[in-house]
Structures are given as structure tokens and as C-alpha cells.
CSV table of C-alpha atoms and ligand atoms in Angstrom, one decimal:
chain,number,residue,atom,x,y,z
A,1,MET,CA,-75.9,45.5,58.1
A,2,LYS,CA,-72.9,43.3,58.8
A,3,ASN,CA,-70.4,44.3,55.8
A,4,SER,CA,-67.6,41.6,56.1
A,5,SER,CA,-67.3,38.3,53.9
A,6,PRO,CA,-66.3,35.6,55.7
A,7,PRO,CA,-62.6,34.5,54.2
A,8,LEU,CA,-61.9,32.9,50.5
A,9,ASN,CA,-60.9,28.6,51.1
A,10,ALA,CA,-60.1,27.4,48.2
A,11,ASN,CA,-61.8,23.7,50.1
A,12,ALA,CA,-65.5,26.3,50.0
A,13,ILE,CA,-65.2,26.8,46.0
A,14,SER,CA,-63.7,23.1,45.6
A,15,ALA,CA,-66.8,22.0,47.4
A,16,LEU,CA,-68.6,23.0,44.8
A,17,LEU,CA,-67.4,22.7,41.7
A,18,ALA,CA,-68.0,19.3,39.3
A,19,ALA,CA,-65.0,16.6,39.8
A,20,ALA,CA,-64.7,16.5,36.5
A,21,ARG,CA,-63.2,20.7,35.3
A,22,ARG,CA,-60.8,22.1,33.7
A,23,ILE,CA,-61.7,25.7,35.1
A,24,GLY,CA,-60.8,25.8,38.7
A,25,ARG,CA,-59.2,22.0,38.4
A,26,GLU,CA,-56.5,24.1,40.9
A,27,ILE,CA,-57.4,27.1,43.2
A,28,LEU,CA,-55.1,28.8,45.3
A,29,VAL,CA,-55.5,31.3,47.4
A,30,LEU,CA,-54.2,34.2,48.7
A,31,GLU,CA,-53.8,36.9,51.2
A,32,GLU,CA,-51.8,39.2,49.1
A,33,THR,CA,-49.8,39.5,46.8
A,34,GLY,CA,-48.7,42.6,43.8
A,35,SER,CA,-51.1,40.7,40.8
A,36,THR,CA,-52.5,37.0,40.6
A,37,ASN,CA,-52.0,37.6,36.8
A,38,ASP,CA,-48.5,37.7,38.1
A,39,VAL,CA,-48.9,34.9,40.0
A,40,ALA,CA,-50.7,32.3,37.5
A,41,SER,CA,-48.0,33.4,34.6
A,42,GLN,CA,-45.5,32.0,37.5
A,43,LEU,CA,-47.3,29.7,37.2
A,44,GLY,CA,-47.4,29.2,33.5
A,45,ARG,CA,-43.8,29.5,33.6
A,46,ASP,CA,-43.0,26.8,36.3
A,47,GLY,CA,-45.9,24.5,33.7
A,48,VAL,CA,-48.7,24.2,35.9
A,49,ALA,CA,-51.4,22.4,34.4
A,50,GLU,CA,-53.8,24.8,32.1
A,51,GLY,CA,-57.1,26.3,34.0
A,52,ALA,CA,-55.3,26.2,37.9
A,53,VAL,CA,-56.9,29.6,39.4
A,54,VAL,CA,-55.2,32.1,41.4
A,55,PHE,CA,-57.5,34.4,44.3
A,56,ALA,CA,-56.1,36.9,46.7
A,57,GLU,CA,-57.9,38.5,49.0
A,58,HIS,CA,-56.4,41.8,48.5
A,59,GLN,CA,-54.1,42.5,45.9
A,60,THR,CA,-51.1,45.5,46.6
A,61,ALA,CA,-50.3,46.2,42.9
A,62,GLY,CA,-53.7,45.0,40.5
A,63,ARG,CA,-53.8,46.3,37.4
A,64,GLY,CA,-56.8,47.2,34.4
A,65,ARG,CA,-56.7,47.4,30.9
A,66,LEU,CA,-54.2,50.5,28.6
A,67,GLY,CA,-52.2,50.2,32.0
A,68,ARG,CA,-54.7,51.7,34.7
A,69,LYS,CA,-54.3,50.6,38.0
A,70,TRP,CA,-57.3,48.2,39.8
A,71,GLU,CA,-58.3,49.0,43.1
A,72,SER,CA,-59.3,45.5,45.2
A,73,VAL,CA,-60.8,46.7,48.0
A,74,SER,CA,-59.7,43.4,50.9
A,75,HIS,CA,-62.1,41.0,51.5
A,76,LYS,CA,-64.8,42.8,49.1
A,77,GLY,CA,-64.4,41.1,45.6
A,78,LEU,CA,-62.5,38.4,43.7
A,79,TRP,CA,-59.7,38.9,42.0
A,80,PHE,CA,-58.0,36.1,40.6
A,81,SER,CA,-56.7,35.2,37.7
A,82,LEU,CA,-57.3,31.8,35.5
A,83,LEU,CA,-54.2,29.8,33.9
A,84,LEU,CA,-55.3,28.9,30.3
A,85,ARG,CA,-52.6,26.8,27.8
A,86,PRO,CA,-54.9,27.2,24.6
A,87,THR,CA,-54.4,24.8,21.4
A,88,PHE,CA,-55.8,26.7,19.1
A,89,ALA,CA,-54.3,29.0,16.4
A,90,LEU,CA,-52.1,31.6,18.6
A,91,ALA,CA,-54.2,34.6,15.7
A,92,ASP,CA,-57.1,33.4,17.3
A,93,TRP,CA,-56.2,33.9,21.4
A,94,SER,CA,-57.7,36.9,22.0
A,95,ARG,CA,-61.1,35.0,21.4
A,96,LEU,CA,-60.2,34.9,25.1
A,97,THR,CA,-61.7,38.0,25.6
A,98,THR,CA,-64.9,37.4,24.3
A,99,TRP,CA,-65.6,33.9,26.2
A,100,ALA,CA,-64.1,35.5,29.4
A,101,ALA,CA,-67.1,38.2,29.2
A,102,VAL,CA,-69.8,35.5,28.6
A,103,GLY,CA,-68.9,33.5,31.1
A,104,ILE,CA,-69.1,35.9,33.6
A,105,ALA,CA,-71.8,37.1,32.6
A,106,ARG,CA,-74.1,34.3,32.9
A,107,GLY,CA,-72.2,33.6,36.3
A,108,MET,CA,-73.6,37.0,37.2
A,109,GLU,CA,-77.3,35.5,36.3
A,110,GLU,CA,-77.0,32.9,37.7
A,111,VAL,CA,-76.2,34.5,41.3
A,112,LEU,CA,-79.0,37.7,41.0
A,113,PRO,CA,-81.6,35.5,39.1
A,114,GLY,CA,-83.5,37.8,37.3
A,115,CYS,CA,-80.6,40.5,37.3
A,116,HIS,CA,-79.9,40.9,33.2
A,117,ALA,CA,-75.5,41.8,32.9
A,118,LEU,CA,-74.3,43.1,29.7
A,119,VAL,CA,-70.9,43.6,28.1
A,120,LYS,CA,-69.6,46.8,27.3
A,121,TRP,CA,-66.6,45.8,24.4
A,122,PRO,CA,-64.5,43.8,25.0
A,123,ASN,CA,-64.9,42.5,28.2
A,124,ASP,CA,-66.0,44.2,31.0
A,125,ILE,CA,-69.4,43.8,31.8
A,126,TYR,CA,-72.4,46.3,33.2
A,127,LEU,CA,-75.0,45.8,36.0
A,128,ASP,CA,-77.5,48.4,35.8
A,129,GLY,CA,-75.8,50.5,33.3
A,130,LYS,CA,-72.9,50.9,35.9
A,131,LYS,CA,-69.0,48.4,35.3
A,132,ALA,CA,-68.8,45.3,38.1
A,133,VAL,CA,-66.4,43.4,36.3
A,134,GLY,CA,-63.2,43.7,34.6
A,135,VAL,CA,-61.4,41.9,32.5
A,136,LEU,CA,-56.8,41.6,31.3
A,137,SER,CA,-56.0,39.2,29.6
A,138,GLU,CA,-52.4,38.7,28.9
A,139,SER,CA,-50.1,35.9,26.9
A,140,VAL,CA,-47.2,34.4,27.2
A,141,VAL,CA,-46.3,32.7,23.7
A,142,GLY,CA,-43.6,30.3,22.6
A,143,PRO,CA,-43.0,26.6,22.8
A,144,ASN,CA,-45.1,26.4,26.3
A,145,GLY,CA,-47.3,30.3,25.8
A,146,TYR,CA,-49.7,30.4,28.1
A,147,ALA,CA,-53.4,32.7,28.7
A,148,VAL,CA,-53.4,34.7,32.1
A,149,VAL,CA,-57.1,35.5,32.0
A,150,GLY,CA,-57.5,37.9,35.6
A,151,ILE,CA,-60.3,38.5,36.6
A,152,GLY,CA,-62.5,42.2,38.9
A,153,VAL,CA,-65.8,41.4,40.8
A,154,ASN,CA,-66.8,43.7,42.7
A,155,VAL,CA,-69.6,41.3,44.7
A,156,ASN,CA,-69.8,43.6,48.1
A,157,HIS,CA,-68.8,46.5,48.1
A,158,THR,CA,-71.4,49.6,49.1
A,159,ARG,CA,-70.7,53.6,47.8
A,160,GLU,CA,-68.3,53.9,50.3
A,161,ASP,CA,-65.7,51.4,49.2
A,162,PHE,CA,-65.3,53.4,45.9
A,163,PRO,CA,-63.3,55.9,44.9
A,164,GLU,CA,-64.9,59.1,44.2
A,165,GLU,CA,-64.0,59.1,40.9
A,166,LEU,CA,-65.8,55.7,40.4
A,167,LEU,CA,-68.5,56.2,41.9
A,168,SER,CA,-70.2,57.2,39.1
A,169,ARG,CA,-69.1,54.6,37.2
A,170,ALA,CA,-69.3,51.2,39.3
A,171,THR,CA,-71.0,49.0,40.9
A,172,SER,CA,-71.0,46.2,43.2
A,173,LEU,CA,-73.5,42.6,42.7
A,174,TRP,CA,-75.0,43.4,46.5
A,175,GLU,CA,-76.0,46.8,45.5
A,176,THR,CA,-77.7,45.6,42.6
A,177,GLY,CA,-79.2,43.2,44.5
A,178,GLY,CA,-81.3,45.4,45.9
A,179,PRO,CA,-81.3,47.2,49.4
A,180,ASP,CA,-83.6,44.3,51.6
A,181,THR,CA,-80.5,41.7,50.9
A,182,THR,CA,-77.7,40.5,52.4
A,183,PRO,CA,-74.4,40.2,51.1
A,184,LEU,CA,-73.2,37.4,48.8
A,185,ASP,CA,-71.7,34.1,49.7
A,186,ARG,CA,-68.5,35.1,47.7
A,187,HIS,CA,-67.1,31.1,47.3
A,188,VAL,CA,-71.0,30.9,46.1
A,189,VAL,CA,-70.1,33.4,42.9
A,190,ALA,CA,-66.7,32.5,42.4
A,191,ALA,CA,-68.4,29.0,42.2
A,192,ALA,CA,-70.8,29.6,39.4
A,193,LEU,CA,-68.1,32.1,37.0
A,194,LEU,CA,-65.3,29.0,36.8
A,195,ARG,CA,-68.2,26.7,36.3
A,196,GLN,CA,-70.1,29.2,33.8
A,197,LEU,CA,-66.4,29.9,32.2
A,198,ASP,CA,-65.8,25.8,32.1
A,199,ALA,CA,-68.7,25.5,31.2
A,200,LEU,CA,-68.4,27.3,27.4
A,201,TYR,CA,-64.9,26.6,27.3
A,202,PRO,CA,-65.3,24.0,24.6
A,203,ALA,CA,-67.1,26.1,22.4
A,204,LEU,CA,-64.1,28.8,22.4
A,205,ASP,CA,-62.4,26.6,19.6
A,206,CYS,CA,-66.0,24.3,17.8
A,207,ASN,CA,-68.5,26.4,18.4
A,208,PHE,CA,-66.9,30.3,18.8
A,209,ALA,CA,-70.2,32.2,16.3
A,210,SER,CA,-72.1,30.6,19.5
A,211,ILE,CA,-70.4,33.1,21.6
A,212,VAL,CA,-69.9,35.4,19.3
A,213,ALA,CA,-73.3,35.8,19.4
A,214,GLU,CA,-74.1,36.0,22.4
A,215,ALA,CA,-71.8,38.5,23.1
A,216,GLN,CA,-73.6,40.5,20.4
A,217,SER,CA,-77.0,39.6,21.8
A,218,ARG,CA,-75.7,41.1,25.6
A,219,SER,CA,-74.2,44.3,24.3
A,220,LEU,CA,-74.6,47.5,25.6
A,221,LEU,CA,-73.1,49.0,23.1
A,222,MET,CA,-74.6,47.8,19.9
A,223,GLY,CA,-77.0,50.4,18.0
A,224,ARG,CA,-75.2,52.9,20.3
A,225,ARG,CA,-73.1,56.3,19.4
A,226,ILE,CA,-69.1,56.0,20.6
A,227,THR,CA,-66.2,57.0,20.5
A,228,VAL,CA,-63.4,55.4,19.4
A,229,HIS,CA,-60.5,55.6,21.3
A,230,GLY,CA,-57.9,54.5,19.1
A,231,PRO,CA,-54.7,55.0,18.9
A,232,ARG,CA,-54.1,57.1,16.2
A,233,GLU,CA,-57.2,58.8,16.5
A,234,THR,CA,-60.2,59.6,18.7
A,235,TYR,CA,-63.8,59.4,16.7
A,236,GLU,CA,-67.2,58.8,16.7
A,237,ALA,CA,-69.2,55.8,15.3
A,238,LEU,CA,-72.6,53.9,15.6
A,239,ALA,CA,-71.3,50.3,17.5
A,240,GLU,CA,-72.9,48.0,14.3
A,241,ALA,CA,-71.9,44.3,14.8
A,242,LEU,CA,-69.6,41.7,15.8
A,243,GLU,CA,-67.1,40.3,13.6
A,244,PRO,CA,-66.7,36.7,13.5
A,245,ASP,CA,-63.4,37.0,15.3
A,246,GLY,CA,-64.9,39.3,17.8
A,247,SER,CA,-63.9,43.3,17.3
A,248,LEU,CA,-65.4,45.4,17.2
A,249,ARG,CA,-67.5,46.9,14.0
A,250,VAL,CA,-69.0,50.7,13.5
A,251,ARG,CA,-70.3,52.7,10.9
A,252,CYS,CA,-68.4,56.6,10.3
A,253,ASP,CA,-70.6,59.1,9.6
A,254,ASP,CA,-69.3,59.5,6.4
A,255,GLY,CA,-71.0,55.8,6.0
A,256,GLU,CA,-67.1,53.9,5.8
A,257,THR,CA,-67.3,50.8,8.0
A,258,ARG,CA,-63.8,50.6,10.5
A,259,THR,CA,-62.9,47.0,12.9
A,260,VAL,CA,-61.8,47.9,16.3
A,261,SER,CA,-60.4,44.7,18.4
A,262,GLY,CA,-58.7,47.0,20.4
A,263,GLY,CA,-58.2,50.1,22.9
A,264,GLU,CA,-61.5,51.7,24.2
A,265,VAL,CA,-64.6,52.6,23.5
A,266,SER,CA,-66.7,55.0,25.4
A,267,ILE,CA,-70.7,55.6,25.1
A,268,SER,CA,-70.9,59.4,23.7
A,269,GLY,CA,-72.3,60.9,26.7
A,270,TRP,CA,-71.5,59.2,29.3
A,271,GLU,CA,-68.7,60.7,31.9
B,301,BTN,C1,-60.3,46.7,33.3
B,301,BTN,O1,-61.1,46.6,33.3
B,301,BTN,O2,-59.3,47.1,33.0
B,301,BTN,C2,-59.6,44.8,34.2
B,301,BTN,C3,-59.3,44.7,35.5
B,301,BTN,C4,-58.9,43.2,35.6
B,301,BTN,C5,-58.5,43.2,36.7
B,301,BTN,C6,-58.5,41.6,38.9
B,301,BTN,S1,-58.5,42.2,39.7
B,301,BTN,C7,-57.3,40.4,39.2
B,301,BTN,C8,-56.1,40.6,37.8
B,301,BTN,N1,-55.4,40.8,38.4
B,301,BTN,C9,-54.7,41.8,38.3
B,301,BTN,O3,-53.7,43.1,38.5
B,301,BTN,N2,-56.0,43.0,37.0
B,301,BTN,C10,-56.4,41.4,37.3
């Protein structure tokens, strides 16, 4: 089966979005760049309005959380970054992580009816127990401060597209759809994600509790034993709940509860 998608086209994505929208108000598609997060950040410094989105067909220096490298297989996925200028308190900008995870999960279910998209705290999206999406939020504070939310979606990858070390842990939307399906139209996927993020954006400020509740109900971790790789120590605990600010509450073996707000967690016993 042919496994290449038509090149991404900004007008084709725009045409699938509502005229009055914030997220996706301006869309750029680059053939190649270092990292779309850096391009969106430059737009932020240039004073571009919130909601601009930068896609690239290929990133030569795509990055993930915690300084990791992010592979951006050419024309197979969606590698893009949103420029945001939240007006709520800076202390609450970490909400963007939870918002992005829930919006993306909703968008994925829209394009893959019947699938269930789960959130691995803080903001990876899993399909069938494997990672399909990663999110990297970065912010610049100051009078003209802004946030950049970078999103990497494995759309039309096949097994051969993943490096050996990720084979058991990564999947794509197409693979999740099953062997009888055809590659997805990346314009349709991009538009579904942007639409869902746009629809959820007002709740970031005025009803964040509803976003946290949905992130919790979609959580891959809740009720499981996890390993918390903290800055000072690594320990096992039970993932218990999300706190109102989106951080993760865990219960340690001695009964003590702790709040995890950064770093990495993994499910104990999983690779
Ligand atoms: C992670 O899972 O660690 C986060 C991965 C984020 C990858 C995306 S791809 C688009 C944007 N540009 C980057 O350099 N990174 C993000």
C-alpha cells in the first residue's frame, strides 16, 4: 500500500477551520526547519498575534522533553508549534500542558472513531498502550512574554519508520486504525487537532477544573504503580489523582502523598 501523504498545505488546513478562530488564525508550513518551537518562538519575539501555528514537514533538530531528541520522519507526521499569549497569571501557564493533552486526545478520537486516546501525564498521548503524540511546552516570561506549545504526532508511520529502540513503545494513528485502513489525510488530522484545541482554549482560564477532570478520566496512570524519576531521587508510588493545577498526586509505600509537577514518570514494569 502506498505510504506517503500529499505535502501539507496551509490553505487546505485553513479551509477546514472555522473563520472565527484563535488557534490557527495564521498557519505557516515549512518544508524543513531546525525546530518548529524555535520558529514559533521567533514569531513570539516579533510580536505576532497569539494563535499562529508553524508546521514543518521535517525538523533537523526536533527536540522533546528533558533535552531529548525528537525524530521527525519527513512527510509522515505532523510536527507543529502553537504561539500563545495567555492573559492569565504566569503561575498558571503550566495549565497549557494539560489543555494540550486533552485537546489533542479529543482531536485524535475525532479522526479515529472508536479509538480511545489516553494521556500519560503530563502530556504524552497513547493509543493501544503506545505513544503516538508528544508535547513540548516552552515559555518566555516578561512584558511581551509568550508560550510555545510544540506537538509531534505520528500519523502515517509504519513499523519501519520507528528507530529500533522505540519499536515497542511507539505507534501512529494509521497503525492504530488497523491493517485494512489507508493512510490518513494529514490536513484532516491537523484541522481536527487545531479545532479541538481552539474549542477548549477558553476553559483554560474560566473552567480549568473541567480540563483537569477530563485529563484524569483519560489518564493512563491512575491507579497504577509508577516510577517517579525526580530531580533528586527515583521512587515507586501509586498514581492517585490529578491536583487542581494539573500536577500529579502519588501515594508512596509509607502512606505519604507527594505532588509531582515535573520530570518523568513511567509505569512500573513497562519497558
Ligand atoms: C516529547 O515527547 O518529549 C515532546 C516531543 C515534542 C515534539 C514536537 S515536534 C514539533 C515541536 N518542535 C520540536 O522541536 N518539538 C516539538
